[in-house]
Amino acid sequence: MEKKKIGIYSYTGCSGEQFVILECGAELFELCDRAEIKSFPMAQSNNEYTTLDIAFLEGSITTKKQKKELAQVRSRSKLLVAMGTCACFGGIQSMRLGEGEWKKRFQKVYGDDGKSFRTMEPFESKPCDAFVKIDYYIPGCPMDKKQFLHSVARMLNGNSPYLYQFPVCAECKWKENDCLLLRGLPCLGPLTRGGCGAACPSYNLPCVGCWGPAEVPNVPSQYELLVEKGYGPQEIQQKFRKFGGAPMVERLKKIMEHME
């Protein structure tokens, strides 16, 4: 049986997904028995830029060079899979999407040193699906190793990956944790895609939403609940947008229009 050809590509992010893959250990060797890894710059030097059965993408798109490379990967890949919150939703670097004044913020952070980035032609960071069609998403910050391996195994057998549909809030209840929202803390568990095992709430730390928006988040309800708990609109929007990326921008826009 001919091996499927795989490529792994990284754009703007912390490289967390690539580390997750490398930490698969023995399971990574089993993956190599079933698939031929043609490109994985963090792990090998003899990378080939060829046609692929599956291309995995990590990180958001922040420069014209990345945008061009992404389009090239799309054109020579049968399936394109976004891994991690940055590739899927834009990540924390996209939390101000739609607010404008990106150049002003860029200048404030980098000052005159930012001129050295001109050759890369940077722009406000966006998720991969802002530029090309994405076939599947494996969210997480970083993604979960088991969910990645399970998804890869299904795709190598011609099936769609099965992702968790429940929010972090459900995982928290299964662990019988005390609800942090009832204690007045700004936990985003009801809005956030599950898969982390409610890691933060299990240690009494409110969920910050780093796995990205849940499948069908009830944003208006959570917004009203936090207002009742005494949080201001600006603070709530900041929390929602931190890892919510482009999808959360649109949902918040509708809430603000309704309130006006």
C-alpha atoms as a PDB file:
ATOM      1  CA  MET A   1       0.000   0.000   0.000  1.00  0.00           C
ATOM      2  CA  GLU A   2       1.412   3.349  -1.065  1.00  0.00           C
ATOM      3  CA  LYS A   3       2.197   5.682   1.792  1.00  0.00           C
ATOM      4  CA  LYS A   4       0.343   8.983   2.058  1.00  0.00           C
ATOM      5  CA  LYS A   5       2.558  12.039   1.645  1.00  0.00           C
ATOM      6  CA  ILE A   6       2.451  14.547   4.513  1.00  0.00           C
ATOM      7  CA  GLY A   7       3.879  18.048   4.972  1.00  0.00           C
ATOM      8  CA  ILE A   8       4.047  20.151   8.144  1.00  0.00           C
ATOM      9  CA  TYR A   9       4.371  23.938   7.854  1.00  0.00           C
ATOM     10  CA  SER A  10       4.761  26.692  10.432  1.00  0.00           C
ATOM     11  CA  TYR A  11       3.854  30.366  10.219  1.00  0.00           C
ATOM     12  CA  THR A  12       3.381  32.972  12.999  1.00  0.00           C
ATOM     13  CA  GLY A  13       3.121  31.296  16.401  1.00  0.00           C
ATOM     14  CA  CYS A  14       5.103  29.605  19.144  1.00  0.00           C
ATOM     15  CA  SER A  15       5.694  26.318  17.275  1.00  0.00           C
ATOM     16  CA  GLY A  16       3.733  24.518  19.998  1.00  0.00           C
ATOM     17  CA  GLU A  17       2.023  22.144  17.550  1.00  0.00           C
ATOM     18  CA  GLN A  18       5.327  21.014  16.050  1.00  0.00           C
ATOM     19  CA  PHE A  19       6.614  20.256  19.566  1.00  0.00           C
ATOM     20  CA  VAL A  20       3.449  18.258  20.273  1.00  0.00           C
ATOM     21  CA  ILE A  21       4.130  16.161  17.156  1.00  0.00           C
ATOM     22  CA  LEU A  22       7.765  15.634  18.114  1.00  0.00           C
ATOM     23  CA  GLU A  23       6.707  14.584  21.618  1.00  0.00           C
ATOM     24  CA  CYS A  24       4.550  11.806  20.183  1.00  0.00           C
ATOM     25  CA  GLY A  25       7.606   9.591  20.649  1.00  0.00           C
ATOM     26  CA  ALA A  26       7.028   5.973  19.604  1.00  0.00           C
ATOM     27  CA  GLU A  27       3.707   6.906  18.021  1.00  0.00           C
ATOM     28  CA  LEU A  28       5.585   9.237  15.653  1.00  0.00           C
ATOM     29  CA  PHE A  29       7.601   6.259  14.377  1.00  0.00           C
ATOM     30  CA  GLU A  30       4.336   4.377  13.815  1.00  0.00           C
ATOM     31  CA  LEU A  31       3.073   7.391  11.861  1.00  0.00           C
ATOM     32  CA  CYS A  32       6.209   7.280   9.703  1.00  0.00           C
ATOM     33  CA  ASP A  33       5.426   3.632   8.900  1.00  0.00           C
ATOM     34  CA  ARG A  34       2.053   4.693   7.500  1.00  0.00           C
ATOM     35  CA  ALA A  35       2.974   8.026   5.929  1.00  0.00           C
ATOM     36  CA  GLU A  36       5.903   9.661   4.220  1.00  0.00           C
ATOM     37  CA  ILE A  37       6.780  12.994   5.795  1.00  0.00           C
ATOM     38  CA  LYS A  38       7.955  15.163   2.915  1.00  0.00           C
ATOM     39  CA  SER A  39       8.347  18.407   4.833  1.00  0.00           C
ATOM     40  CA  PHE A  40       8.885  19.084   8.538  1.00  0.00           C
ATOM     41  CA  PRO A  41      11.505  21.872   8.878  1.00  0.00           C
ATOM     42  CA  MET A  42      11.761  21.581  12.664  1.00  0.00           C
ATOM     43  CA  ALA A  43      12.603  17.873  12.486  1.00  0.00           C
ATOM     44  CA  GLN A  44      14.428  17.297   9.209  1.00  0.00           C
ATOM     45  CA  SER A  45      16.621  19.122   6.677  1.00  0.00           C
ATOM     46  CA  ASN A  46      15.864  17.183   3.489  1.00  0.00           C
ATOM     47  CA  ASN A  47      12.461  18.773   2.932  1.00  0.00           C
ATOM     48  CA  GLU A  48      10.747  18.391  -0.425  1.00  0.00           C
ATOM     49  CA  TYR A  49       8.254  20.900  -1.806  1.00  0.00           C
ATOM     50  CA  THR A  50       6.097  18.462  -3.708  1.00  0.00           C
ATOM     51  CA  THR A  51       2.486  17.360  -4.045  1.00  0.00           C
ATOM     52  CA  LEU A  52       0.951  16.160  -0.776  1.00  0.00           C
ATOM     53  CA  ASP A  53      -1.988  14.137   0.421  1.00  0.00           C
ATOM     54  CA  ILE A  54      -2.236  16.074   3.685  1.00  0.00           C
ATOM     55  CA  ALA A  55      -0.608  19.384   4.683  1.00  0.00           C
ATOM     56  CA  PHE A  56      -0.692  20.473   8.326  1.00  0.00           C
ATOM     57  CA  LEU A  57      -0.445  24.182   9.082  1.00  0.00           C
ATOM     58  CA  GLU A  58       0.623  25.844  12.312  1.00  0.00           C
ATOM     59  CA  GLY A  59       0.417  29.557  13.133  1.00  0.00           C
ATOM     60  CA  SER A  60      -1.434  32.538  11.694  1.00  0.00           C
ATOM     61  CA  ILE A  61      -0.564  34.452   8.520  1.00  0.00           C
ATOM     62  CA  THR A  62       1.256  37.735   9.131  1.00  0.00           C
ATOM     63  CA  THR A  63       3.324  38.569   6.040  1.00  0.00           C
ATOM     64  CA  LYS A  64       2.858  38.631   2.279  1.00  0.00           C
ATOM     65  CA  LYS A  65       5.581  35.986   2.021  1.00  0.00           C
ATOM     66  CA  GLN A  66       3.614  33.643   4.294  1.00  0.00           C
ATOM     67  CA  LYS A  67       0.442  34.363   2.340  1.00  0.00           C
ATOM     68  CA  LYS A  68       2.186  33.399  -0.913  1.00  0.00           C
ATOM     69  CA  GLU A  69       3.664  30.215   0.604  1.00  0.00           C
ATOM     70  CA  LEU A  70       0.268  29.234   2.028  1.00  0.00           C
ATOM     71  CA  ALA A  71      -1.332  29.547  -1.403  1.00  0.00           C
ATOM     72  CA  GLN A  72       1.426  27.343  -2.855  1.00  0.00           C
ATOM     73  CA  VAL A  73       0.890  24.676  -0.176  1.00  0.00           C
ATOM     74  CA  ARG A  74      -2.855  24.753  -0.890  1.00  0.00           C
ATOM     75  CA  SER A  75      -2.313  24.308  -4.619  1.00  0.00           C
ATOM     76  CA  ARG A  76      -0.262  21.110  -4.180  1.00  0.00           C
ATOM     77  CA  SER A  77      -2.184  19.505  -1.290  1.00  0.00           C
ATOM     78  CA  LYS A  78      -5.327  17.376  -1.376  1.00  0.00           C
ATOM     79  CA  LEU A  79      -6.201  18.182   2.243  1.00  0.00           C
ATOM     80  CA  LEU A  80      -5.232  21.220   4.278  1.00  0.00           C
ATOM     81  CA  VAL A  81      -5.469  20.947   8.067  1.00  0.00           C
ATOM     82  CA  ALA A  82      -5.099  23.902  10.458  1.00  0.00           C
ATOM     83  CA  MET A  83      -3.488  22.923  13.776  1.00  0.00           C
ATOM     84  CA  GLY A  84      -3.698  24.989  16.952  1.00  0.00           C
ATOM     85  CA  THR A  85      -5.532  28.159  17.881  1.00  0.00           C
ATOM     86  CA  CYS A  86      -3.347  30.508  15.812  1.00  0.00           C
ATOM     87  CA  ALA A  87      -3.857  28.650  12.512  1.00  0.00           C
ATOM     88  CA  CYS A  88      -7.544  27.941  13.243  1.00  0.00           C
ATOM     89  CA  PHE A  89      -8.679  31.286  14.652  1.00  0.00           C
ATOM     90  CA  GLY A  90      -5.759  33.732  14.456  1.00  0.00           C
ATOM     91  CA  GLY A  91      -4.584  33.402  18.051  1.00  0.00           C
ATOM     92  CA  ILE A  92      -3.707  36.143  20.472  1.00  0.00           C
ATOM     93  CA  GLN A  93      -1.979  38.137  17.699  1.00  0.00           C
ATOM     94  CA  SER A  94      -5.385  38.555  16.019  1.00  0.00           C
ATOM     95  CA  MET A  95      -7.278  39.753  19.081  1.00  0.00           C
ATOM     96  CA  ARG A  96      -7.573  43.308  17.722  1.00  0.00           C
ATOM     97  CA  LEU A  97      -8.871  42.301  14.288  1.00  0.00           C
ATOM     98  CA  GLY A  98     -11.400  44.775  12.972  1.00  0.00           C
ATOM     99  CA  GLU A  99     -10.451  47.582  15.370  1.00  0.00           C
ATOM    100  CA  GLY A 100      -8.152  49.307  12.878  1.00  0.00           C
ATOM    101  CA  GLU A 101      -4.978  51.181  13.794  1.00  0.00           C
ATOM    102  CA  TRP A 102      -2.797  48.079  13.307  1.00  0.00           C
ATOM    103  CA  LYS A 103       0.072  50.185  11.953  1.00  0.00           C
ATOM    104  CA  LYS A 104      -0.086  52.427  15.016  1.00  0.00           C
ATOM    105  CA  ARG A 105       0.120  49.395  17.347  1.00  0.00           C
ATOM    106  CA  PHE A 106       2.945  47.910  15.270  1.00  0.00           C
ATOM    107  CA  GLN A 107       4.908  51.154  15.566  1.00  0.00           C
ATOM    108  CA  LYS A 108       4.226  51.332  19.329  1.00  0.00           C
ATOM    109  CA  VAL A 109       5.633  47.822  19.866  1.00  0.00           C
ATOM    110  CA  TYR A 110       8.614  47.861  17.515  1.00  0.00           C
ATOM    111  CA  GLY A 111       9.363  51.583  17.121  1.00  0.00           C
ATOM    112  CA  ASP A 112      12.064  52.354  14.554  1.00  0.00           C
ATOM    113  CA  ASP A 113      13.242  48.737  14.756  1.00  0.00           C
ATOM    114  CA  GLY A 114      10.048  47.822  12.946  1.00  0.00           C
ATOM    115  CA  LYS A 115      11.525  49.231   9.730  1.00  0.00           C
ATOM    116  CA  SER A 116      13.679  46.105   9.503  1.00  0.00           C
ATOM    117  CA  PHE A 117      10.461  44.090   8.975  1.00  0.00           C
ATOM    118  CA  ARG A 118       9.517  46.034   5.832  1.00  0.00           C
ATOM    119  CA  THR A 119      11.103  43.484   3.493  1.00  0.00           C
ATOM    120  CA  MET A 120       8.684  40.862   4.862  1.00  0.00           C
ATOM    121  CA  GLU A 121       5.705  43.174   4.216  1.00  0.00           C
ATOM    122  CA  PRO A 122       3.852  42.421   7.465  1.00  0.00           C
ATOM    123  CA  PHE A 123       0.132  42.982   8.037  1.00  0.00           C
ATOM    124  CA  GLU A 124      -2.360  42.295  10.826  1.00  0.00           C
ATOM    125  CA  SER A 125      -2.291  38.595  11.586  1.00  0.00           C
ATOM    126  CA  LYS A 126      -5.217  36.435  10.409  1.00  0.00           C
ATOM    127  CA  PRO A 127      -6.152  32.740  10.554  1.00  0.00           C
ATOM    128  CA  CYS A 128      -5.239  30.531   7.590  1.00  0.00           C
ATOM    129  CA  ASP A 129      -8.821  30.286   6.343  1.00  0.00           C
ATOM    130  CA  ALA A 130      -8.819  34.037   5.705  1.00  0.00           C
ATOM    131  CA  PHE A 131      -6.698  33.249   2.619  1.00  0.00           C
ATOM    132  CA  VAL A 132      -7.279  29.634   1.535  1.00  0.00           C
ATOM    133  CA  LYS A 133      -9.839  26.860   1.967  1.00  0.00           C
ATOM    134  CA  ILE A 134      -9.143  24.754   5.059  1.00  0.00           C
ATOM    135  CA  ASP A 135     -10.518  21.215   5.049  1.00  0.00           C
ATOM    136  CA  TYR A 136     -10.177  20.377   8.740  1.00  0.00           C
ATOM    137  CA  TYR A 137      -9.338  22.095  12.023  1.00  0.00           C
ATOM    138  CA  ILE A 138      -7.529  20.646  15.061  1.00  0.00           C
ATOM    139  CA  PRO A 139      -7.690  23.471  17.632  1.00  0.00           C
ATOM    140  CA  GLY A 140      -5.829  23.839  20.929  1.00  0.00           C
ATOM    141  CA  CYS A 141      -3.052  25.884  22.477  1.00  0.00           C
ATOM    142  CA  PRO A 142      -1.248  23.716  21.833  1.00  0.00           C
ATOM    143  CA  MET A 143      -3.379  20.988  20.318  1.00  0.00           C
ATOM    144  CA  ASP A 144      -3.858  17.758  22.229  1.00  0.00           C
ATOM    145  CA  LYS A 145      -1.512  14.938  21.228  1.00  0.00           C
ATOM    146  CA  LYS A 146      -4.234  12.267  21.389  1.00  0.00           C
ATOM    147  CA  GLN A 147      -6.612  14.336  19.296  1.00  0.00           C
ATOM    148  CA  PHE A 148      -3.879  14.910  16.700  1.00  0.00           C
ATOM    149  CA  LEU A 149      -2.927  11.222  16.446  1.00  0.00           C
ATOM    150  CA  HIS A 150      -6.578  10.169  16.314  1.00  0.00           C
ATOM    151  CA  SER A 151      -7.270  12.717  13.569  1.00  0.00           C
ATOM    152  CA  VAL A 152      -4.218  11.692  11.527  1.00  0.00           C
ATOM    153  CA  ALA A 153      -5.136   8.003  11.815  1.00  0.00           C
ATOM    154  CA  ARG A 154      -8.648   8.707  10.527  1.00  0.00           C
ATOM    155  CA  MET A 155      -7.419  10.854   7.637  1.00  0.00           C
ATOM    156  CA  LEU A 156      -4.824   8.273   6.574  1.00  0.00           C
ATOM    157  CA  ASN A 157      -7.714   5.803   6.313  1.00  0.00           C
ATOM    158  CA  GLY A 158      -9.782   8.193   4.235  1.00  0.00           C
ATOM    159  CA  ASN A 159     -12.081   9.348   7.039  1.00  0.00           C
ATOM    160  CA  SER A 160     -12.797  12.809   8.441  1.00  0.00           C
ATOM    161  CA  PRO A 161     -11.260  13.615  11.837  1.00  0.00           C
ATOM    162  CA  TYR A 162     -13.643  13.529  14.767  1.00  0.00           C
ATOM    163  CA  LEU A 163     -13.177  16.505  17.083  1.00  0.00           C
ATOM    164  CA  TYR A 164     -14.651  17.137  20.514  1.00  0.00           C
ATOM    165  CA  GLN A 165     -17.932  19.039  20.218  1.00  0.00           C
ATOM    166  CA  PHE A 166     -18.334  19.910  23.911  1.00  0.00           C
ATOM    167  CA  PRO A 167     -17.033  23.054  25.670  1.00  0.00           C
ATOM    168  CA  VAL A 168     -14.509  23.239  28.513  1.00  0.00           C
ATOM    169  CA  CYS A 169     -17.471  23.834  30.831  1.00  0.00           C
ATOM    170  CA  ALA A 170     -18.606  20.227  30.251  1.00  0.00           C
ATOM    171  CA  GLU A 171     -15.165  18.837  31.055  1.00  0.00           C
ATOM    172  CA  CYS A 172     -15.160  20.892  34.251  1.00  0.00           C
ATOM    173  CA  LYS A 173     -18.501  19.418  35.326  1.00  0.00           C
ATOM    174  CA  TRP A 174     -17.300  15.871  34.603  1.00  0.00           C
ATOM    175  CA  LYS A 175     -14.440  16.533  37.026  1.00  0.00           C
ATOM    176  CA  GLU A 176     -16.978  17.814  39.585  1.00  0.00           C
ATOM    177  CA  ASN A 177     -15.082  21.107  39.948  1.00  0.00           C
ATOM    178  CA  ASP A 178     -16.763  24.038  41.681  1.00  0.00           C
ATOM    179  CA  CYS A 179     -18.089  26.499  39.085  1.00  0.00           C
ATOM    180  CA  LEU A 180     -15.822  29.554  39.006  1.00  0.00           C
ATOM    181  CA  LEU A 181     -18.542  31.670  37.386  1.00  0.00           C
ATOM    182  CA  LEU A 182     -20.761  31.115  40.424  1.00  0.00           C
ATOM    183  CA  ARG A 183     -17.881  32.513  42.496  1.00  0.00           C
ATOM    184  CA  GLY A 184     -17.903  35.635  40.310  1.00  0.00           C
ATOM    185  CA  LEU A 185     -14.717  34.799  38.391  1.00  0.00           C
ATOM    186  CA  PRO A 186     -14.630  35.552  34.612  1.00  0.00           C
ATOM    187  CA  CYS A 187     -14.302  31.943  33.405  1.00  0.00           C
ATOM    188  CA  LEU A 188     -14.765  31.409  29.650  1.00  0.00           C
ATOM    189  CA  GLY A 189     -15.356  27.648  29.926  1.00  0.00           C
ATOM    190  CA  PRO A 190     -18.876  27.820  28.422  1.00  0.00           C
ATOM    191  CA  LEU A 191     -17.548  29.567  25.291  1.00  0.00           C
ATOM    192  CA  THR A 192     -14.367  27.558  24.772  1.00  0.00           C
ATOM    193  CA  ARG A 193     -13.874  24.376  22.768  1.00  0.00           C
ATOM    194  CA  GLY A 194     -13.178  21.348  24.944  1.00  0.00           C
ATOM    195  CA  GLY A 195     -10.155  19.086  24.762  1.00  0.00           C
ATOM    196  CA  CYS A 196      -7.833  20.522  27.393  1.00  0.00           C
ATOM    197  CA  GLY A 197      -9.498  18.565  30.200  1.00  0.00           C
ATOM    198  CA  ALA A 198     -10.456  21.807  31.978  1.00  0.00           C
ATOM    199  CA  ALA A 199      -6.788  22.212  32.887  1.00  0.00           C
ATOM    200  CA  CYS A 200      -7.018  25.746  34.307  1.00  0.00           C
ATOM    201  CA  PRO A 201     -10.399  25.590  36.132  1.00  0.00           C
ATOM    202  CA  SER A 202      -9.215  22.378  37.825  1.00  0.00           C
ATOM    203  CA  TYR A 203      -6.619  24.570  39.585  1.00  0.00           C
ATOM    204  CA  ASN A 204      -9.114  27.354  40.363  1.00  0.00           C
ATOM    205  CA  LEU A 205      -7.862  29.445  37.437  1.00  0.00           C
ATOM    206  CA  PRO A 206     -10.567  30.851  35.134  1.00  0.00           C
ATOM    207  CA  CYS A 207     -10.513  29.533  31.568  1.00  0.00           C
ATOM    208  CA  VAL A 208      -9.092  32.208  29.233  1.00  0.00           C
ATOM    209  CA  GLY A 209     -10.370  30.528  26.071  1.00  0.00           C
ATOM    210  CA  CYS A 210      -7.008  29.473  24.608  1.00  0.00           C
ATOM    211  CA  TRP A 211      -8.549  26.507  22.718  1.00  0.00           C
ATOM    212  CA  GLY A 212     -10.672  28.893  20.685  1.00  0.00           C
ATOM    213  CA  PRO A 213     -14.449  29.270  20.391  1.00  0.00           C
ATOM    214  CA  ALA A 214     -16.690  26.272  21.046  1.00  0.00           C
ATOM    215  CA  GLU A 215     -18.746  24.806  18.205  1.00  0.00           C
ATOM    216  CA  VAL A 216     -21.868  26.814  19.087  1.00  0.00           C
ATOM    217  CA  PRO A 217     -20.922  29.299  21.840  1.00  0.00           C
ATOM    218  CA  ASN A 218     -23.730  31.227  23.498  1.00  0.00           C
ATOM    219  CA  VAL A 219     -21.833  34.506  23.496  1.00  0.00           C
ATOM    220  CA  PRO A 220     -24.776  36.830  24.324  1.00  0.00           C
ATOM    221  CA  SER A 221     -25.669  34.755  27.418  1.00  0.00           C
ATOM    222  CA  GLN A 222     -22.082  34.728  28.705  1.00  0.00           C
ATOM    223  CA  TYR A 223     -21.807  38.446  28.020  1.00  0.00           C
ATOM    224  CA  GLU A 224     -24.935  39.204  30.059  1.00  0.00           C
ATOM    225  CA  LEU A 225     -23.773  36.897  32.867  1.00  0.00           C
ATOM    226  CA  LEU A 226     -20.440  38.707  33.210  1.00  0.00           C
ATOM    227  CA  VAL A 227     -22.203  42.084  33.169  1.00  0.00           C
ATOM    228  CA  GLU A 228     -24.366  40.819  36.062  1.00  0.00           C
ATOM    229  CA  LYS A 229     -21.157  39.835  37.888  1.00  0.00           C
ATOM    230  CA  GLY A 230     -19.954  43.429  37.633  1.00  0.00           C
ATOM    231  CA  TYR A 231     -17.556  43.301  34.685  1.00  0.00           C
ATOM    232  CA  GLY A 232     -17.541  46.234  32.269  1.00  0.00           C
ATOM    233  CA  PRO A 233     -18.203  45.910  28.495  1.00  0.00           C
ATOM    234  CA  GLN A 234     -14.633  46.784  27.541  1.00  0.00           C
ATOM    235  CA  GLU A 235     -13.119  44.232  29.946  1.00  0.00           C
ATOM    236  CA  ILE A 236     -15.520  41.520  28.745  1.00  0.00           C
ATOM    237  CA  GLN A 237     -14.790  42.179  25.088  1.00  0.00           C
ATOM    238  CA  GLN A 238     -11.056  42.067  25.778  1.00  0.00           C
ATOM    239  CA  LYS A 239     -11.389  38.643  27.412  1.00  0.00           C
ATOM    240  CA  PHE A 240     -13.611  37.278  24.635  1.00  0.00           C
ATOM    241  CA  ARG A 241     -11.294  38.491  21.902  1.00  0.00           C
ATOM    242  CA  LYS A 242      -8.039  37.326  23.489  1.00  0.00           C
ATOM    243  CA  PHE A 243      -8.134  33.897  21.830  1.00  0.00           C
ATOM    244  CA  GLY A 244     -11.483  34.155  20.035  1.00  0.00           C
ATOM    245  CA  GLY A 245      -9.911  35.524  16.877  1.00  0.00           C
ATOM    246  CA  ALA A 246     -11.865  36.410  13.782  1.00  0.00           C
ATOM    247  CA  PRO A 247     -15.031  34.391  14.662  1.00  0.00           C
ATOM    248  CA  MET A 248     -15.427  36.207  17.993  1.00  0.00           C
ATOM    249  CA  VAL A 249     -15.031  39.617  16.354  1.00  0.00           C
ATOM    250  CA  GLU A 250     -18.172  39.008  14.291  1.00  0.00           C
ATOM    251  CA  ARG A 251     -20.153  37.648  17.245  1.00  0.00           C
ATOM    252  CA  LEU A 252     -19.255  40.629  19.436  1.00  0.00           C
ATOM    253  CA  LYS A 253     -20.147  43.026  16.646  1.00  0.00           C
ATOM    254  CA  LYS A 254     -23.702  41.609  16.588  1.00  0.00           C
ATOM    255  CA  ILE A 255     -23.994  41.918  20.383  1.00  0.00           C
ATOM    256  CA  MET A 256     -22.886  45.547  20.290  1.00  0.00           C
ATOM    257  CA  GLU A 257     -25.339  46.314  17.468  1.00  0.00           C
ATOM    258  CA  HIS A 258     -28.155  44.695  19.484  1.00  0.00           C
ATOM    259  CA  MET A 259     -27.270  46.728  22.596  1.00  0.00           C
ATOM    260  CA  GLU A 260     -27.318  49.968  20.623  1.00  0.00           C
END
